[in-house]
């Protein structure tokens, strides 16, 4: 006899093939039906997601009160406990923490509960980084559905899932999260027959657009309970996991499932990554301003609003790009709103910190820069400003100099400003800066006017300082060579290539699990650029000075065009590669091919960790870096919003854009799309990407990536009369160079500050966090993340990630 835990639920996508308003309707009708049935039948209805409960609370308050009463009686179970069911591949570790934190806050306040089983029924794979996060946020188990059995080999249906840091939780894969209306008993018995364990669980209830249990299904289940030799229990995920003790073990991510989701709807993915990084940077600035006394109040409510924008955009049919266009539009609105609000808060924190800056000296253009990192950073800072007056002269031109706070001149370069007024007025300068930890640093720009001379721009496509060699091929436009200290790392890199694809944004076909895209075909250097590139040379030097050599090249393939822009830095080992693709082809996949010359493991950043990636042409998903780990050194490609890539035959392929269609869902052997009308495509037109190529120490990879994605923030400002307030000292330092500061924010509802620290290496690390002279030694396991509270002048390591 088997003990079968029946989990009655209604999978409701708040937005997918419909807009969110229709999602509200589905939620209200489903919840009302579940409430009505609770008075007729002895069963437990299980549902998750803060966002749908908020719909009920706002649009049907009487129904919400009924649900609260049923929950108090044990007939309605708050399942999962997260803000919503997000994509479980692409959010950062901090985003997952906020999903759980915001969920806990809401369900504790409204229902007095804290679910201990996390769920991810509909996500297209799950990062192994989730294990540590779930465990350290007070949950102990995970119930999921994908990948399906044809997508991944599991050690068992339930297993102990081990995280990168050694954390463990129980995990169980369910065959499905729903059942057709009126056929629940058949689904339940069929699924139970396939399970060998004595204690099993089955999810049932009409889903995908709500519905949940029906009177017919509940009546038939009641009969089955009487007649079956198995023991069928209306149950909850927590009750099921309490009754099992898995012995099988798994220590990898749960992949691959529908790998097209790593790239589809790129514009939304890019803004998601941007909002994550802008929010974490802004929280650091606000925290420093608050701790120094420059800000009297920390804007907690504003931050919560921005966090909710971010979390809603991470929904598992929005961030993966599998919704209809209104889903994309809604996600972009959320992210744009979050970006607007976070920009306002960042500006508020910046000017609060700058309030005690001295007024400008005669002829000075001050540039004040905030370093968000708890260590000294050497970085090239770009800033635009206006000359005091317009220079209309044809005979004289402005010449700049840049000095640090001690008056020492620093290297700088004037580059093309954003504006296109052909006038000596608006200036853009990039200069070499050394920035103190989590402080403002002031640099001064001065202008003088000199006789205008005709200057020839270099045509040299080679940079060689005896240690670093970077060459762009004048015939192909590719990165011909990238070598450091005599070691060749890349040859003929950053070639745009096109693959044949299909309209399906998920990439559901089995052959796509082995390789996403067929028939690789390279772009060619445009011999006579046309269209948007009309009148330009195929390859040209656009900037050259003390800081970098700038080169751009133009490529074409069928109806698609691409620009590759190289910034070859002269004062560090990096090459920044900016790519613009004008996508004009459907059912095609554009990637960027980077052949590498070194051997090692292929690794990629994931949620609070780094994992080894596939090298057999299968599509990989990673966050802000992929790298060849050759031991102490890594060849790294950092990015600001690309998630997909693959590796084969010694080359890394960075996934840029897919010419797929909205919500083109394959169904058996039917045509994916109608052929009697035009069907809208995703991501056609202009798409832009930013990469950084570098050779870095393995233990510095997390830090240097954060420096690329959360750059020091600086403006040209002219301080008014300094405020009379005296800012308090607030000094932060980390003793070991390996550990990075992921998050610094005010603790919710408390006066203290929370530090989230990460050791993103496979080695144990000892360090110490010091804040205002208070030192706390810390010991990190491999890939461990810790939270430290600074309150009342004391530092305290917390057992969990959230409080």
Coordinates of C-alpha atoms in Angstrom, one line a residue, residues 245-668:
X245 CA 13.9 10.7 3.7
X246 CA 15.6 10.6 0.3
X247 CA 18.9 8.7 -0.1
X248 CA 19.8 9.6 -3.7
X249 CA 21.9 12.7 -4.1
X250 CA 22.4 15.3 -6.8
X251 CA 24.8 18.2 -6.8
X252 CA 24.2 19.9 -10.1
X253 CA 21.7 22.4 -11.6
X254 CA 18.5 20.9 -12.9
X255 CA 19.0 21.4 -16.7
X256 CA 18.5 21.5 -19.7
X257 CA 14.9 22.4 -20.3
X258 CA 13.8 24.6 -23.2
X259 CA 17.1 26.5 -23.7
X260 CA 15.7 29.1 -26.1
X261 CA 14.5 30.8 -23.0
X262 CA 18.1 31.9 -22.2
X263 CA 18.0 34.3 -25.2
X264 CA 14.4 35.0 -26.4
X265 CA 13.1 38.5 -25.7
X266 CA 16.5 39.9 -25.2
X267 CA 15.5 43.5 -24.6
X268 CA 13.7 42.5 -21.5
X269 CA 16.6 40.4 -20.3
X270 CA 19.0 43.3 -20.7
X271 CA 16.8 45.6 -18.7
X272 CA 16.4 43.0 -16.0
X273 CA 20.1 42.7 -15.6
X274 CA 20.4 46.5 -15.6
X275 CA 17.8 46.9 -12.9
X276 CA 19.4 44.3 -10.7
X277 CA 22.8 46.0 -10.9
X278 CA 21.4 49.5 -10.6
X279 CA 19.3 48.5 -7.5
X280 CA 22.2 46.8 -5.7
X281 CA 24.5 49.8 -6.5
X282 CA 21.9 52.3 -5.4
X283 CA 21.3 50.5 -2.1
X284 CA 25.0 50.8 -1.4
X285 CA 25.0 54.5 -2.0
X286 CA 21.9 55.0 0.1
X287 CA 23.3 53.0 2.9
X288 CA 26.5 55.0 3.0
X289 CA 24.6 58.3 2.8
X290 CA 22.3 57.1 5.6
X291 CA 25.2 55.9 7.8
X292 CA 27.1 59.2 7.3
X293 CA 24.0 61.2 8.3
X294 CA 23.7 62.8 4.8
X295 CA 20.3 61.2 4.4
X296 CA 17.9 61.6 7.4
X297 CA 15.6 58.8 6.3
X298 CA 16.3 55.7 4.3
X299 CA 13.6 55.2 1.6
X300 CA 12.5 51.7 2.5
X301 CA 9.1 51.9 0.9
X302 CA 10.5 53.2 -2.3
X303 CA 13.0 50.4 -2.3
X304 CA 10.2 47.8 -1.8
X305 CA 8.3 49.2 -4.7
X306 CA 11.4 48.9 -7.0
X307 CA 12.0 45.4 -5.7
X308 CA 8.4 44.4 -6.5
X309 CA 8.9 45.8 -10.1
X310 CA 12.0 43.6 -10.4
X311 CA 10.4 40.5 -8.9
X312 CA 7.3 40.7 -11.1
X313 CA 9.5 41.0 -14.2
X314 CA 11.2 37.8 -13.2
X315 CA 8.0 35.8 -13.7
X316 CA 8.7 32.5 -15.4
X317 CA 6.8 33.4 -18.6
X318 CA 8.1 37.0 -18.8
X319 CA 11.9 36.9 -18.2
X320 CA 12.3 33.8 -20.3
X321 CA 10.5 35.5 -23.2
X322 CA 7.7 33.0 -23.7
X323 CA 4.6 35.3 -23.4
X324 CA 2.6 37.1 -25.9
X325 CA 3.5 40.7 -26.7
X326 CA 1.5 42.2 -23.9
X327 CA 3.5 40.2 -21.5
X328 CA 6.7 41.6 -22.9
X329 CA 5.2 45.1 -22.8
X330 CA 4.2 44.7 -19.1
X331 CA 7.6 43.4 -18.2
X332 CA 9.3 46.4 -19.9
X333 CA 6.9 48.8 -18.1
X334 CA 7.8 47.2 -14.8
X335 CA 11.5 47.4 -15.4
X336 CA 11.4 50.9 -16.8
X337 CA 9.4 52.0 -13.8
X338 CA 11.9 50.4 -11.5
X339 CA 14.8 51.9 -13.4
X340 CA 13.3 55.4 -13.2
X341 CA 12.7 55.1 -9.5
X342 CA 16.1 53.7 -8.7
X343 CA 17.7 56.5 -10.8
X344 CA 15.9 59.0 -8.7
X345 CA 17.1 57.4 -5.5
X346 CA 20.7 57.0 -6.7
X347 CA 20.7 60.7 -7.6
X348 CA 19.3 61.6 -4.2
X349 CA 22.0 59.6 -2.4
X350 CA 24.7 61.0 -4.6
X351 CA 23.8 64.7 -4.0
X352 CA 23.3 64.0 -0.3
X353 CA 26.8 62.6 -0.1
X354 CA 28.1 65.5 -2.2
X355 CA 26.4 68.2 0.0
X356 CA 29.6 69.0 1.8
X357 CA 31.8 69.3 -1.2
X358 CA 33.6 72.6 -1.6
X359 CA 32.4 75.0 -4.3
X360 CA 34.4 75.0 -7.5
X361 CA 37.5 77.0 -7.9
X362 CA 37.8 79.5 -10.7
X363 CA 37.9 77.6 -14.0
X364 CA 37.4 74.2 -12.4
X365 CA 34.9 71.6 -13.7
X366 CA 34.6 69.2 -10.7
X367 CA 33.9 65.5 -11.4
X368 CA 32.8 63.8 -8.2
X369 CA 32.9 60.0 -8.3
X370 CA 31.4 57.4 -5.8
X371 CA 33.0 54.0 -5.5
X372 CA 30.4 51.4 -4.5
X373 CA 33.1 48.8 -3.7
X374 CA 34.7 48.2 -0.2
X375 CA 38.2 48.4 -1.6
X376 CA 40.2 50.8 -3.7
X377 CA 39.4 50.7 -7.4
X378 CA 41.5 51.8 -10.3
X379 CA 39.1 52.5 -13.1
X380 CA 38.7 54.6 -16.2
X381 CA 35.9 57.1 -15.5
X382 CA 33.8 58.6 -18.3
X383 CA 31.9 61.9 -17.8
X384 CA 30.3 64.6 -19.9
X385 CA 30.1 68.3 -19.1
X386 CA 29.6 71.7 -20.8
X387 CA 32.2 74.3 -21.3
X388 CA 31.3 77.5 -19.5
X389 CA 30.5 79.1 -22.9
X390 CA 30.1 78.1 -26.5
X391 CA 33.3 78.3 -28.6
X392 CA 32.3 79.4 -32.1
X393 CA 35.9 80.2 -33.2
X394 CA 37.4 78.4 -36.1
X395 CA 40.9 79.3 -35.0
X396 CA 41.1 78.2 -31.4
X397 CA 39.9 75.1 -29.6
X398 CA 39.6 73.9 -26.0
X399 CA 42.3 71.8 -24.5
X400 CA 41.7 70.0 -21.2
X401 CA 43.7 68.8 -18.2
X402 CA 42.5 66.5 -15.4
X403 CA 43.9 66.5 -11.8
X404 CA 43.2 64.5 -8.7
X405 CA 42.5 66.0 -5.3
X406 CA 46.1 66.6 -4.6
X407 CA 46.6 68.5 -7.9
X408 CA 48.4 65.7 -9.6
X409 CA 47.7 65.4 -13.3
X410 CA 46.2 62.1 -14.4
X411 CA 45.9 60.5 -17.8
X412 CA 42.8 61.4 -19.8
X413 CA 41.4 61.3 -23.3
X414 CA 38.6 63.3 -25.0
X415 CA 36.2 61.1 -26.8
X416 CA 33.0 61.6 -28.9
X417 CA 30.2 63.1 -26.8
X418 CA 26.6 61.9 -27.2
X419 CA 25.4 65.1 -28.8
X420 CA 26.1 65.7 -32.5
X421 CA 26.4 69.5 -32.4
X422 CA 29.5 70.4 -34.4
X423 CA 30.6 72.9 -31.9
X424 CA 33.3 73.1 -29.2
X425 CA 31.0 73.1 -26.3
X426 CA 29.9 69.7 -25.0
X427 CA 32.7 67.5 -23.9
X428 CA 33.1 63.9 -23.0
X429 CA 36.3 62.9 -21.1
X430 CA 37.6 59.5 -19.9
X431 CA 40.3 59.6 -17.3
X432 CA 42.3 57.3 -15.1
X433 CA 41.1 57.3 -11.5
X434 CA 42.0 55.7 -8.2
X435 CA 39.0 55.7 -6.0
X436 CA 38.8 55.1 -2.2
X437 CA 36.4 52.5 -0.8
X438 CA 32.8 53.5 -0.6
X439 CA 33.5 57.2 -0.7
X440 CA 33.4 60.1 -3.0
X441 CA 36.6 61.1 -4.8
X442 CA 36.9 64.5 -6.5
X443 CA 38.7 65.1 -9.8
X444 CA 39.1 68.5 -11.5
X445 CA 39.0 69.3 -15.2
X446 CA 40.4 72.5 -16.5
X447 CA 40.1 74.0 -19.9
X448 CA 42.3 76.4 -21.8
X449 CA 42.0 77.6 -25.4
X450 CA 44.8 77.1 -27.8
X451 CA 45.4 77.5 -31.5
X452 CA 43.6 74.9 -33.6
X453 CA 45.9 72.5 -35.4
X454 CA 45.1 69.8 -37.9
X455 CA 45.5 66.4 -36.3
X456 CA 45.7 63.1 -38.1
X457 CA 43.9 60.2 -36.5
X458 CA 46.0 57.1 -36.4
X459 CA 45.1 54.3 -38.8
X460 CA 47.0 51.7 -36.8
X461 CA 44.9 48.7 -35.8
X462 CA 47.6 47.2 -33.5
X463 CA 48.3 48.0 -29.8
X464 CA 51.5 46.5 -28.5
X465 CA 53.1 47.8 -25.3
X466 CA 55.5 44.8 -25.0
X467 CA 53.2 42.9 -22.6
X468 CA 49.8 43.2 -24.1
X469 CA 49.2 42.8 -27.8
X470 CA 45.8 43.4 -29.4
X471 CA 45.3 43.5 -33.1
X472 CA 42.2 44.1 -35.2
X473 CA 42.4 42.5 -38.7
X474 CA 42.0 45.1 -41.4
X475 CA 40.6 42.5 -43.9
X476 CA 38.1 40.8 -41.6
X477 CA 37.3 43.3 -38.9
X478 CA 37.9 40.6 -36.2
X479 CA 40.0 40.6 -33.1
X480 CA 43.0 39.0 -34.8
X481 CA 45.2 38.6 -31.7
X482 CA 44.7 39.1 -28.0
X483 CA 47.9 38.1 -26.0
X484 CA 49.1 38.9 -22.5
X485 CA 52.7 38.2 -21.4
X486 CA 53.4 36.2 -24.5
X487 CA 50.4 33.9 -24.1
X488 CA 47.9 33.9 -27.0
X489 CA 44.3 33.9 -25.7
X490 CA 42.1 34.7 -28.6
X491 CA 42.5 34.5 -32.4
X492 CA 40.1 35.9 -35.0
X493 CA 37.5 36.6 -32.3
X494 CA 34.1 38.3 -32.1
X495 CA 32.8 37.1 -35.5
X496 CA 29.0 37.4 -35.9
X497 CA 27.5 34.2 -37.1
X498 CA 24.0 33.2 -38.1
X499 CA 22.3 29.8 -37.5
X500 CA 19.0 28.4 -38.8
X501 CA 16.4 28.4 -36.1
X502 CA 12.6 28.0 -35.8
X503 CA 9.8 30.3 -34.4
X504 CA 9.5 28.6 -31.0
X505 CA 10.9 30.9 -28.2
X506 CA 11.1 28.0 -25.7
X507 CA 13.1 25.7 -28.1
X508 CA 11.0 22.7 -27.1
X509 CA 12.1 20.2 -29.7
X510 CA 14.4 17.3 -28.4
X511 CA 17.1 18.1 -31.0
X512 CA 17.4 21.6 -29.6
X513 CA 18.6 20.2 -26.3
X514 CA 21.7 18.9 -28.0
X515 CA 22.3 22.1 -30.0
X516 CA 20.3 25.3 -30.4
X517 CA 20.6 26.4 -34.1
X518 CA 22.0 24.7 -37.2
X519 CA 24.0 25.4 -40.3
X520 CA 26.4 28.0 -38.9
X521 CA 27.2 30.8 -41.5
X522 CA 29.5 33.7 -40.8
X523 CA 28.8 37.4 -41.4
X524 CA 31.2 39.2 -43.7
X525 CA 32.8 42.5 -43.4
X526 CA 30.7 45.0 -45.3
X527 CA 32.7 46.2 -48.3
X528 CA 30.4 49.2 -48.8
X529 CA 28.3 49.7 -45.7
X530 CA 24.7 50.7 -46.5
X531 CA 21.4 51.4 -44.8
X532 CA 22.0 52.6 -41.3
X533 CA 25.8 52.4 -41.8
X534 CA 25.6 54.4 -45.1
X535 CA 28.8 56.4 -45.9
X536 CA 31.1 54.7 -43.3
X537 CA 34.2 52.8 -44.0
X538 CA 34.2 49.0 -43.5
X539 CA 36.6 49.4 -40.6
X540 CA 37.9 52.6 -39.0
X541 CA 39.7 54.0 -36.0
X542 CA 37.3 56.3 -34.1
X543 CA 39.3 57.2 -31.0
X544 CA 42.9 57.2 -30.0
X545 CA 44.5 58.7 -26.9
X546 CA 46.2 57.9 -23.5
X547 CA 43.3 55.7 -22.3
X548 CA 42.2 53.6 -25.3
X549 CA 42.3 52.8 -29.0
X550 CA 38.8 52.7 -30.4
X551 CA 38.0 50.8 -33.6
X552 CA 34.7 49.9 -35.3
X553 CA 33.8 47.4 -38.0
X554 CA 30.6 46.7 -39.9
X555 CA 29.2 43.3 -40.9
X556 CA 26.3 41.9 -42.9
X557 CA 24.4 38.7 -43.4
X558 CA 21.2 38.3 -45.4
X559 CA 18.9 41.1 -44.0
X560 CA 20.8 41.6 -40.7
X561 CA 23.6 44.1 -40.1
X562 CA 26.0 44.4 -37.2
X563 CA 28.5 46.9 -35.8
X564 CA 31.4 45.7 -33.6
X565 CA 33.1 48.4 -31.6
X566 CA 36.5 47.7 -29.8
X567 CA 37.9 49.7 -26.9
X568 CA 41.5 48.5 -26.5
X569 CA 42.6 49.9 -23.1
X570 CA 46.2 51.1 -22.8
X571 CA 46.3 51.1 -19.0
X572 CA 44.9 47.7 -18.2
X573 CA 44.4 44.3 -19.8
X574 CA 40.8 44.7 -20.9
X575 CA 39.2 45.0 -24.3
X576 CA 35.6 46.2 -24.3
X577 CA 33.5 45.0 -27.2
X578 CA 30.3 46.8 -27.9
X579 CA 28.0 45.1 -30.4
X580 CA 24.9 46.5 -32.2
X581 CA 22.8 44.0 -34.2
X582 CA 20.0 45.3 -36.5
X583 CA 18.1 42.0 -36.7
X584 CA 16.1 41.7 -40.0
X585 CA 15.6 37.9 -40.3
X586 CA 13.0 35.6 -38.9
X587 CA 13.8 32.0 -37.7
X588 CA 17.5 32.8 -37.4
X589 CA 19.8 32.9 -34.4
X590 CA 22.7 35.3 -34.2
X591 CA 25.7 34.6 -32.1
X592 CA 29.2 36.0 -31.5
X593 CA 32.0 33.5 -32.1
X594 CA 35.2 33.8 -30.0
X595 CA 37.8 31.1 -30.7
X596 CA 40.1 30.6 -27.7
X597 CA 43.7 29.4 -27.5
X598 CA 43.9 28.2 -23.9
X599 CA 42.7 25.0 -22.3
X600 CA 40.7 24.7 -19.1
X601 CA 37.2 24.3 -17.6
X602 CA 34.4 26.4 -19.1
X603 CA 32.7 28.1 -16.1
X604 CA 29.9 30.6 -15.8
X605 CA 28.4 32.7 -13.0
X606 CA 25.1 31.6 -11.5
X607 CA 23.1 32.6 -8.4
X608 CA 25.7 33.1 -5.6
X609 CA 28.2 30.8 -7.3
X610 CA 30.1 29.6 -10.4
X611 CA 29.3 26.3 -12.1
X612 CA 31.0 24.2 -14.8
X613 CA 29.3 24.6 -18.2
X614 CA 28.8 22.2 -21.1
X615 CA 31.5 22.1 -23.9
X616 CA 29.6 19.8 -26.3
X617 CA 27.5 22.5 -28.1
X618 CA 24.6 22.3 -25.7
X619 CA 23.2 25.7 -24.8
X620 CA 24.5 27.1 -21.5
X621 CA 23.0 29.7 -19.2
X622 CA 25.2 32.0 -17.1
X623 CA 25.0 35.4 -15.6
X624 CA 27.5 38.2 -16.0
X625 CA 30.6 36.1 -17.0
X626 CA 31.7 33.0 -18.8
X627 CA 35.3 32.0 -18.6
X628 CA 38.0 29.5 -19.4
X629 CA 39.4 28.5 -16.0
X630 CA 43.0 27.6 -16.7
X631 CA 44.1 27.5 -13.1
X632 CA 45.2 30.7 -11.4
X633 CA 44.2 32.7 -14.5
X634 CA 40.9 32.9 -16.3
X635 CA 40.1 34.1 -19.8
X636 CA 36.9 35.9 -19.0
X637 CA 34.1 37.4 -21.1
X638 CA 32.0 39.6 -19.0
X639 CA 28.6 41.1 -20.1
X640 CA 25.8 43.4 -19.1
X641 CA 22.8 41.3 -20.1
X642 CA 23.5 38.2 -22.1
X643 CA 22.6 34.8 -20.5
X644 CA 22.9 32.2 -23.3
X645 CA 26.1 30.7 -24.9
X646 CA 27.5 27.5 -26.1
X647 CA 31.0 26.1 -26.7
X648 CA 32.3 23.7 -29.3
X649 CA 35.5 23.0 -31.2
X650 CA 37.6 25.4 -29.2
X651 CA 35.2 28.4 -29.6
X652 CA 32.8 30.2 -27.3
X653 CA 29.6 31.3 -29.0
X654 CA 27.8 34.2 -27.2
X655 CA 24.0 34.1 -27.9
X656 CA 22.8 37.5 -29.0
X657 CA 19.3 37.4 -30.6
X658 CA 16.8 34.9 -31.9
X659 CA 14.3 35.8 -34.7
X660 CA 11.4 33.9 -33.0
X661 CA 7.7 34.6 -32.7
X662 CA 5.6 35.5 -29.6
X663 CA 4.3 32.5 -27.8
X664 CA 4.8 30.1 -30.7
X665 CA 4.2 26.9 -28.8
X666 CA 4.8 23.6 -30.7
X667 CA 1.8 21.2 -30.4
X668 CA 2.6 17.6 -31.6

